[in-house]
Amino acid sequence: MSDGVPESLSFDDDLPLLGIAAWSGTGKTTLLEQLLPRLGERGLRVAVIKHAHHAFDVDQPGKDSHRLRQAGASPMLVASRARVALMMETPGREEADLAELIDMVRPQHPDLVVVEGFKAWPLPKLELHRPEVGKSLRVAEDRWVRAVASDASLALPEGVEALDLNDLEALTDWIAAWPARWPASQRPRKRTREEAAP
């Protein structure tokens, strides 16, 4: 794989991962905003790792933490009774390292880690698809896609579940059940005869 994406990730049976893959404009963040409280009501502690395609900063110029980070602190950890923020410069990297980010959330013992973005990485995924966005489905080329949630009826490869993108209850059920399915889902889908044919 290219751009620093490995062929495989090391998985841990006790740390279920689920990628949310979709083209920009599909509504990944909006959907997660609706699903996270519902998953919380079911007793699931969900960590989210979100990919950003641009430079971003959560710190504010002039604040002590920003000044210290600019002076060379790496990492810079700021903590209060309400929250903790870890900021670290990563110069020279073409892309964020998902394996490293997973290791950062591991000590918090979430019931599930949802990975938004990182669509080229080798991990099980729920693909979101809206035909009006005008982009192709990724499921045919990505054997890690386990289900596709769409607001249209789609022809999907064998072994891929079809979900209704507008049915929040059904999506919550599917994601809430993911930790139980995780140990059996740590490999890509098998190639179908049609995919294997030259």
PDB file of N, CA and C in Angstrom, residues 1-9 94 118-123 125 138 141-144 188:
ATOM      1  N   MET A   1       0.846  -1.188   0.000  1.00  0.00           N
ATOM      2  CA  MET A   1       0.000   0.000   0.000  1.00  0.00           C
ATOM      3  C   MET A   1       0.883   1.241   0.000  1.00  0.00           C
ATOM      4  N   SER A   2       0.330   2.361  -0.382  1.00  0.00           N
ATOM      5  CA  SER A   2       1.128   3.573  -0.517  1.00  0.00           C
ATOM      6  C   SER A   2       0.875   4.548   0.617  1.00  0.00           C
ATOM      7  N   ASP A   3       1.628   5.642   0.594  1.00  0.00           N
ATOM      8  CA  ASP A   3       1.480   6.728   1.565  1.00  0.00           C
ATOM      9  C   ASP A   3       1.610   6.259   3.011  1.00  0.00           C
ATOM     10  N   GLY A   4       2.523   5.316   3.278  1.00  0.00           N
ATOM     11  CA  GLY A   4       2.770   4.898   4.638  1.00  0.00           C
ATOM     12  C   GLY A   4       1.694   3.988   5.217  1.00  0.00           C
ATOM     13  N   VAL A   5       0.791   3.468   4.392  1.00  0.00           N
ATOM     14  CA  VAL A   5      -0.256   2.567   4.877  1.00  0.00           C
ATOM     15  C   VAL A   5       0.283   1.146   4.820  1.00  0.00           C
ATOM     16  N   PRO A   6       0.301   0.428   5.961  1.00  0.00           N
ATOM     17  CA  PRO A   6       0.852  -0.927   5.956  1.00  0.00           C
ATOM     18  C   PRO A   6      -0.102  -1.933   5.315  1.00  0.00           C
ATOM     19  N   GLU A   7       0.436  -3.093   4.972  1.00  0.00           N
ATOM     20  CA  GLU A   7      -0.378  -4.179   4.419  1.00  0.00           C
ATOM     21  C   GLU A   7      -1.312  -4.752   5.480  1.00  0.00           C
ATOM     22  N   SER A   8      -0.875  -4.689   6.760  1.00  0.00           N
ATOM     23  CA  SER A   8      -1.702  -5.236   7.840  1.00  0.00           C
ATOM     24  C   SER A   8      -1.477  -4.446   9.119  1.00  0.00           C
ATOM     25  N   LEU A   9      -2.428  -4.573  10.033  1.00  0.00           N
ATOM     26  CA  LEU A   9      -2.332  -3.995  11.367  1.00  0.00           C
ATOM     27  C   LEU A   9      -2.324  -5.137  12.370  1.00  0.00           C
ATOM     28  N   GLU A  94       4.351  11.877   6.049  1.00  0.00           N
ATOM     29  CA  GLU A  94       3.404  12.100   4.956  1.00  0.00           C
ATOM     30  C   GLU A  94       1.973  11.956   5.451  1.00  0.00           C
ATOM     31  N   PHE A 118      -9.123   7.371   7.316  1.00  0.00           N
ATOM     32  CA  PHE A 118      -8.131   6.299   7.187  1.00  0.00           C
ATOM     33  C   PHE A 118      -8.679   5.177   6.299  1.00  0.00           C
ATOM     34  N   LYS A 119      -9.414   5.550   5.236  1.00  0.00           N
ATOM     35  CA  LYS A 119     -10.137   4.545   4.459  1.00  0.00           C
ATOM     36  C   LYS A 119      -9.232   3.569   3.730  1.00  0.00           C
ATOM     37  N   ALA A 120      -7.955   3.890   3.516  1.00  0.00           N
ATOM     38  CA  ALA A 120      -7.047   2.963   2.836  1.00  0.00           C
ATOM     39  C   ALA A 120      -6.436   1.945   3.800  1.00  0.00           C
ATOM     40  N   TRP A 121      -6.604   2.144   5.096  1.00  0.00           N
ATOM     41  CA  TRP A 121      -5.972   1.254   6.078  1.00  0.00           C
ATOM     42  C   TRP A 121      -6.698  -0.084   6.166  1.00  0.00           C
ATOM     43  N   PRO A 122      -5.951  -1.151   6.458  1.00  0.00           N
ATOM     44  CA  PRO A 122      -6.523  -2.497   6.515  1.00  0.00           C
ATOM     45  C   PRO A 122      -7.207  -2.798   7.848  1.00  0.00           C
ATOM     46  N   LEU A 123      -8.462  -2.389   7.952  1.00  0.00           N
ATOM     47  CA  LEU A 123      -9.259  -2.708   9.133  1.00  0.00           C
ATOM     48  C   LEU A 123     -10.717  -2.822   8.701  1.00  0.00           C
ATOM     49  N   LYS A 125     -14.532  -2.230   8.055  1.00  0.00           N
ATOM     50  CA  LYS A 125     -15.176  -0.933   7.853  1.00  0.00           C
ATOM     51  C   LYS A 125     -16.666  -1.058   7.593  1.00  0.00           C
ATOM     52  N   ARG A 138     -16.841   2.007  -2.546  1.00  0.00           N
ATOM     53  CA  ARG A 138     -15.500   1.463  -2.331  1.00  0.00           C
ATOM     54  C   ARG A 138     -15.537  -0.048  -2.071  1.00  0.00           C
ATOM     55  N   GLU A 141     -13.679  -2.669  -4.253  1.00  0.00           N
ATOM     56  CA  GLU A 141     -12.209  -2.683  -4.243  1.00  0.00           C
ATOM     57  C   GLU A 141     -11.622  -2.876  -2.845  1.00  0.00           C
ATOM     58  N   ASP A 142     -12.423  -2.753  -1.812  1.00  0.00           N
ATOM     59  CA  ASP A 142     -11.926  -2.865  -0.436  1.00  0.00           C
ATOM     60  C   ASP A 142     -12.600  -4.054   0.256  1.00  0.00           C
ATOM     61  N   ARG A 143     -11.853  -5.151   0.372  1.00  0.00           N
ATOM     62  CA  ARG A 143     -12.407  -6.360   0.975  1.00  0.00           C
ATOM     63  C   ARG A 143     -12.544  -6.256   2.495  1.00  0.00           C
ATOM     64  N   TRP A 144     -12.150  -5.132   3.060  1.00  0.00           N
ATOM     65  CA  TRP A 144     -12.339  -4.904   4.493  1.00  0.00           C
ATOM     66  C   TRP A 144     -13.733  -4.356   4.810  1.00  0.00           C
ATOM     67  N   PRO A 188      -9.768  -9.624   5.991  1.00  0.00           N
ATOM     68  CA  PRO A 188     -10.639  -9.117   4.920  1.00  0.00           C
ATOM     69  C   PRO A 188     -11.581 -10.216   4.436  1.00  0.00           C
TER      70      PRO A 188
END
